[in-house]
Amino acid sequence: MEKPRLLTGDTPTGKLHLGHWVGSVENRVAMQKEYDCYFILANMQAFTTHINHPSEVRQHVFDVTLDYLAAGIDPNLSTIFIQSEVPAIAELTFLFSMMVSYSRVMRNPTLKDEIRDKGLGDHYSFGFVLYPISQIADILAFRPDVVPVGEDQLPHLELATEVARRFNILYCNVDPHVSDEAMTQAGGLFPVVKSKLGKVKRLVGLGGPNAQGQLCKMSKSLNNAIYLSDDNDTVYQKVMSIYTDPQRVRATDPGKIDNNPLWIFHDAFNPDLAWIQEAKEKYQHGKIGDVECKKKLAEAIISLLQPMQERRKQYKNDKDSVLEILKKGTIRANVLAENTLSLVKEKVSQDYFSREITYK
Ligand code: ATP
Ligand code: MG
């Protein structure tokens, strides 16, 4: 029996951090045996912010691949591939861009947040507005059953499901009343994909609140992350710098638990639940110091990252093996994406010739 399919990925704009782990990568590692997994490195999407830094994007393609392998993604089970080397994605982006109105794209709240948070004003490129559409192509080219992502990606997935439905109704004669689940059975080409959120939907960063009083998400663009590749000393120092309860000056002052990154991180990474419960109690009554709690947290994070450091050693100085993994993955990804594209062309009556992608 064929395994169900899973698609997700990352923009190579930096290295992977703990937010990626709890938001998506942990699920990917856990699901890779039961699912046929495809992981995209969205290097063209990285150009929305890195147009002046192409060699950085190239470096981050390798960094993120190394992070995947270190995190436990097995290249013999899963397919890791490069977006720009799968031409069907660009071609589907062109078609899908005709199926969504400009105003619908601009209503996407994640796009609005990015314009605000990255200070883009009205200077963003046309390609930036196009990226949610290319993300639909990234997904639908692989017709996946499930897409594990962090919370910020849900508006993009919603748009992908709208396009899938529209395509199925317009070009595959599917009755508009058919439910999402029954779309492919009713003759639709595209499944209406399901998201799968991680253990933590939106992990906060190490720093304090922003001007609006909200804790920022851990992000590679905001310099507030613990990276999967950080060594033990760096993890320790970063944990010691975590923002906690600003009202608590001495260890004997009562501390707040809610919205306190120290406890958000313990809940996410410390498996010792009994310790957490007891320490939270003491913290609220000024009976335990921040330093002790931070030390315990550093230990928990270091032991999470330790097996990753071991696996990383295997590939770290072997760029050729990493490139070979990417090449094999990209070849496999093209087989599936080309198949989807040929079916799409047939459905939209633009199937004139057949073709094959080969790599040397
Ligand atoms: P950037 O700051 O450049 O946007 P990012 O850190 O948001 O980078 P992405 O490559 O945009 O990382 O996201 C990859 C995946 O990881 C997405 O599914 C996203 O939802 C998830 N993710 C990223 N940051 C977090 C976080 N702090 N908590 C939970 N999930 C996250
Ligand atoms: Mg992001």
XYZ file of C-alpha atoms and ligand atoms in Angstrom:
392
model
C 0.000 0.000 0.000
C 1.177 3.513 -0.800
C 2.058 5.666 2.173
C 0.159 8.931 2.640
C 2.188 11.957 1.551
C 3.588 14.795 3.658
C 5.014 18.091 2.374
C 6.558 20.967 4.270
C 9.756 22.998 4.285
C 11.738 26.061 5.173
C 13.017 29.269 3.661
C 16.811 29.158 3.631
C 17.302 32.564 5.232
C 19.246 31.239 8.241
C 19.785 28.183 10.407
C 17.013 26.232 12.116
C 16.144 27.081 15.715
C 14.108 25.617 18.578
C 10.942 27.261 17.187
C 11.322 25.203 14.029
C 11.853 22.090 16.117
C 8.687 22.342 18.224
C 6.665 23.984 15.435
C 7.352 21.513 12.667
C 10.617 19.549 12.544
C 9.833 17.334 15.549
C 6.633 16.207 13.801
C 8.493 15.585 10.570
C 11.012 13.300 12.265
C 8.223 11.439 14.071
C 6.147 11.001 10.906
C 8.811 10.070 8.381
C 8.324 6.314 8.652
C 4.577 6.361 8.104
C 4.510 9.134 5.492
C 6.210 9.636 2.178
C 7.887 12.922 3.135
C 8.943 15.821 0.923
C 10.892 18.725 2.437
C 11.315 21.813 0.283
C 14.105 24.365 0.630
C 12.276 27.419 -0.697
C 15.349 29.237 -2.030
C 13.420 31.424 -4.481
C 11.139 32.538 -1.666
C 14.295 33.523 0.261
C 14.954 36.085 -2.481
C 11.899 38.054 -1.321
C 14.181 39.344 1.466
C 17.657 38.355 0.200
C 17.756 39.759 -3.310
C 21.131 41.387 -2.502
C 22.588 38.333 -0.782
C 22.455 35.353 -3.170
C 25.535 33.637 -1.743
C 23.985 33.738 1.749
C 20.902 31.956 0.410
C 23.173 29.315 -1.127
C 25.000 28.850 2.188
C 21.701 28.553 4.077
C 20.494 25.833 1.704
C 23.407 23.754 3.011
C 22.923 24.929 6.613
C 19.249 23.942 6.708
C 19.954 20.584 5.030
C 22.599 19.901 7.662
C 20.087 20.903 10.360
C 17.548 18.433 8.906
C 20.074 15.599 8.918
C 21.229 16.495 12.437
C 17.614 16.675 13.650
C 17.064 13.093 12.513
C 15.556 13.387 9.053
C 16.729 10.287 7.238
C 17.555 10.956 3.567
C 16.840 7.315 2.737
C 13.272 7.701 3.950
C 12.574 11.341 3.125
C 13.053 13.563 0.089
C 14.880 16.875 0.623
C 14.896 19.114 -2.455
C 15.628 22.592 -3.813
C 12.643 24.681 -4.966
C 14.365 26.373 -7.932
C 15.434 22.992 -9.358
C 11.834 21.847 -9.710
C 10.567 23.846 -12.712
C 6.987 22.553 -12.359
C 6.662 24.704 -9.211
C 7.395 27.918 -11.137
C 5.001 26.865 -13.900
C 2.197 26.079 -11.466
C 2.816 29.422 -9.744
C 2.076 31.136 -13.086
C -1.229 29.295 -13.489
C -2.335 29.593 -9.842
C -1.604 33.331 -9.893
C -4.491 33.628 -12.368
C -6.827 31.837 -9.986
C -6.532 34.139 -6.973
C -7.449 37.814 -6.939
C -4.858 40.389 -5.942
C -7.087 41.649 -3.133
C -7.445 38.104 -1.742
C -3.646 37.780 -1.555
C -3.368 41.143 0.218
C -5.938 40.070 2.827
C -3.560 37.328 4.020
C -2.764 38.256 7.661
C 0.693 36.625 7.610
C 1.640 38.769 4.628
C 0.377 41.876 6.448
C 2.377 40.943 9.584
C 5.520 40.452 7.538
C 5.105 43.813 5.793
C 4.784 45.437 9.238
C 7.469 43.436 11.100
C 10.061 43.638 8.344
C 9.335 47.372 7.848
C 8.597 46.916 4.128
C 6.173 49.866 3.886
C 5.052 50.011 0.254
C 8.507 49.108 -1.082
C 7.963 45.362 -1.245
C 8.612 43.692 -4.560
C 6.072 42.127 -6.867
C 7.760 38.800 -6.049
C 7.016 39.318 -2.365
C 3.285 39.518 -3.095
C 3.646 36.493 -5.357
C 5.244 34.295 -2.705
C 1.965 33.084 -1.101
C 0.988 31.876 -4.578
C 4.328 30.139 -5.085
C 3.783 28.506 -1.709
C 0.509 27.092 -3.022
C 2.476 25.622 -5.924
C 5.127 24.253 -3.511
C 2.350 22.382 -1.756
C -0.022 21.333 -4.527
C 2.766 20.139 -6.851
C 3.111 17.260 -4.369
C -0.600 16.705 -3.682
C 0.145 15.963 -0.013
C -2.259 14.611 2.595
C -0.722 16.603 5.423
C 1.448 19.697 5.922
C 3.112 20.111 9.363
C 3.673 23.829 10.052
C 3.774 26.552 12.688
C 0.726 28.715 13.297
C 1.896 31.594 11.068
C 1.547 29.331 8.031
C -2.182 28.619 8.447
C -3.346 31.566 6.283
C -1.105 30.275 3.475
C -2.612 26.814 3.794
C -6.091 28.275 3.714
C -5.277 29.924 0.400
C -3.908 26.604 -0.898
C -7.158 24.846 -0.006
C -9.162 27.563 -1.778
C -7.129 27.092 -4.952
C -7.368 23.292 -4.724
C -11.162 23.486 -4.428
C -11.448 26.048 -7.216
C -9.273 23.981 -9.570
C -11.222 20.806 -8.848
C -14.548 22.535 -9.477
C -13.439 24.508 -12.545
C -11.363 21.903 -14.343
C -12.246 18.490 -12.938
C -16.058 18.778 -12.945
C -16.304 18.331 -9.195
C -19.646 19.372 -7.759
C -19.150 22.551 -5.623
C -21.165 20.941 -2.818
C -18.704 18.081 -2.384
C -16.952 18.171 1.001
C -13.207 18.780 1.321
C -12.567 15.164 2.314
C -14.411 13.795 -0.721
C -12.750 16.068 -3.332
C -10.324 13.557 -4.845
C -12.831 10.708 -4.735
C -15.197 12.925 -6.697
C -12.570 13.298 -9.443
C -10.639 16.324 -8.178
C -6.935 16.412 -8.942
C -5.925 18.212 -5.767
C -6.601 17.031 -2.213
C -7.765 19.721 0.185
C -4.690 19.535 2.400
C -4.716 19.314 6.184
C -2.317 21.207 8.398
C -0.663 19.646 11.420
C 0.466 22.045 14.120
C 3.423 21.222 16.354
C 3.598 20.776 20.118
C 4.073 24.555 20.365
C 2.275 26.526 17.674
C 4.337 29.674 18.065
C 7.408 29.525 20.291
C 8.443 32.907 21.692
C 11.977 34.270 21.359
C 14.540 34.930 24.082
C 13.895 38.683 24.290
C 11.229 40.748 26.015
C 7.985 42.156 24.570
C 7.832 44.439 21.508
C 6.390 47.990 21.404
C 2.854 46.511 21.376
C 3.630 44.598 24.603
C 3.656 41.206 22.873
C 6.371 38.580 23.131
C 7.884 38.108 19.660
C 8.037 34.732 17.977
C 11.419 33.025 17.898
C 12.664 33.872 14.440
C 15.846 33.726 12.470
C 15.286 37.343 11.385
C 14.953 38.753 14.918
C 18.195 37.580 16.567
C 16.277 35.979 19.449
C 16.818 32.287 18.790
C 18.609 29.230 20.147
C 19.810 27.345 17.080
C 19.846 23.568 16.720
C 23.532 24.002 15.858
C 24.462 26.030 18.969
C 27.153 24.441 21.150
C 26.609 23.799 24.864
C 28.283 27.027 26.041
C 26.233 29.139 23.645
C 23.004 27.432 24.763
C 23.955 28.029 28.389
C 24.695 31.712 27.806
C 21.531 32.251 25.781
C 19.384 30.552 28.422
C 20.959 32.747 31.109
C 19.900 35.797 29.041
C 16.226 34.759 28.680
C 13.759 37.477 29.560
C 11.710 36.472 32.635
C 9.450 38.400 35.019
C 10.755 42.012 35.064
C 9.002 42.707 38.401
C 11.058 40.060 40.147
C 14.319 41.578 41.366
C 15.338 39.119 44.099
C 14.849 35.354 44.279
C 12.629 35.965 47.320
C 10.181 38.100 45.289
C 7.079 36.218 44.079
C 7.303 35.593 40.331
C 4.738 35.344 37.522
C 4.361 32.149 35.513
C 1.969 33.266 32.780
C 3.568 34.759 29.692
C 6.989 34.259 31.239
C 9.428 32.872 28.606
C 11.332 30.965 31.303
C 8.264 28.789 31.966
C 7.134 28.692 28.355
C 10.537 27.163 27.582
C 10.379 24.722 30.515
C 6.942 23.555 29.353
C 8.300 23.087 25.827
C 11.666 21.450 26.508
C 11.967 20.067 30.025
C 10.624 16.489 30.206
C 10.762 16.514 34.047
C 7.135 17.486 34.656
C 7.270 16.875 38.421
C 10.217 19.277 38.747
C 8.374 21.924 36.682
C 5.250 21.699 38.814
C 7.181 22.014 42.059
C 9.483 24.771 40.787
C 6.549 26.835 39.450
C 4.957 26.659 42.869
C 8.179 27.817 44.551
C 8.749 30.532 41.938
C 5.340 32.048 42.622
C 6.183 32.202 46.334
C 9.741 33.523 45.997
C 11.321 30.255 47.050
C 13.545 29.542 44.057
C 15.920 31.747 42.076
C 15.899 32.473 38.339
C 19.445 31.161 38.004
C 18.564 27.720 39.357
C 15.549 27.492 37.027
C 17.623 28.644 34.068
C 20.365 26.104 34.788
C 17.787 23.322 34.791
C 16.392 24.610 31.480
C 19.855 24.828 29.895
C 20.451 21.185 30.883
C 17.165 20.106 29.276
C 17.904 21.944 26.016
C 21.499 20.700 25.896
C 20.334 17.103 26.240
C 17.744 17.626 23.478
C 20.463 18.955 21.163
C 23.154 16.437 22.103
C 22.123 13.619 19.710
C 21.758 16.259 16.990
C 25.363 17.339 17.565
C 26.482 13.725 17.174
C 24.632 13.275 13.868
C 25.835 16.665 12.635
C 29.489 15.584 12.962
C 28.907 12.898 10.344
C 28.044 15.410 7.595
C 29.570 18.684 8.772
C 32.715 18.614 6.661
C 31.276 16.607 3.823
C 29.554 19.090 1.521
C 29.711 16.581 -1.343
C 27.497 14.079 0.509
C 25.041 16.843 1.397
C 24.924 17.945 -2.244
C 24.373 14.349 -3.338
C 21.428 14.043 -0.900
C 19.950 17.230 -2.368
C 20.454 15.985 -5.918
C 18.796 12.618 -5.259
C 15.933 14.365 -3.469
C 15.504 16.902 -6.254
C 15.381 14.137 -8.883
C 12.689 12.335 -6.849
C 10.740 15.566 -6.294
C 10.749 16.283 -10.015
C 9.191 12.919 -10.839
C 6.163 13.716 -8.701
C 5.911 17.426 -9.558
C 6.220 16.744 -13.299
C 3.458 14.188 -13.003
C 1.207 16.723 -11.265
C 2.036 19.365 -13.877
C 1.222 17.036 -16.770
C -2.141 16.204 -15.165
C -2.796 19.918 -14.655
C -1.950 20.671 -18.281
C -4.355 17.967 -19.393
C -7.126 19.384 -17.192
C -6.632 22.912 -18.533
C -6.353 21.634 -22.134
C -2.756 22.795 -22.561
C -1.130 19.381 -23.001
C 0.711 19.625 -26.299
C 3.892 17.584 -25.784
C 5.388 15.399 -23.089
C 8.757 16.057 -21.479
C 11.264 14.772 -18.947
C 13.621 16.590 -16.538
C 17.126 15.159 -16.325
C 20.136 16.228 -14.258
C 23.808 15.672 -15.067
P 11.887 34.160 9.040
O 12.120 34.909 10.310
O 12.982 34.350 8.012
O 10.484 34.285 8.503
P 11.233 31.800 10.419
O 12.102 31.646 11.629
O 9.838 32.301 10.562
O 12.073 32.657 9.429
P 10.398 29.976 8.321
O 11.378 29.361 7.373
O 9.564 31.127 7.855
O 11.198 30.408 9.654
O 9.427 28.852 8.900
C 9.603 27.449 8.688
C 8.579 26.659 9.487
O 8.839 26.768 10.894
C 7.131 27.147 9.329
O 6.279 26.027 9.361
C 6.906 28.026 10.532
O 5.546 28.103 10.882
C 7.701 27.275 11.601
N 8.182 28.202 12.634
C 9.086 29.189 12.481
N 9.269 29.847 13.642
C 8.465 29.246 14.561
C 8.201 29.455 15.969
N 8.823 30.417 16.637
N 7.307 28.654 16.598
C 6.666 27.649 15.910
N 6.875 27.404 14.602
C 7.757 28.180 13.923
Mg 8.723 32.905 8.632
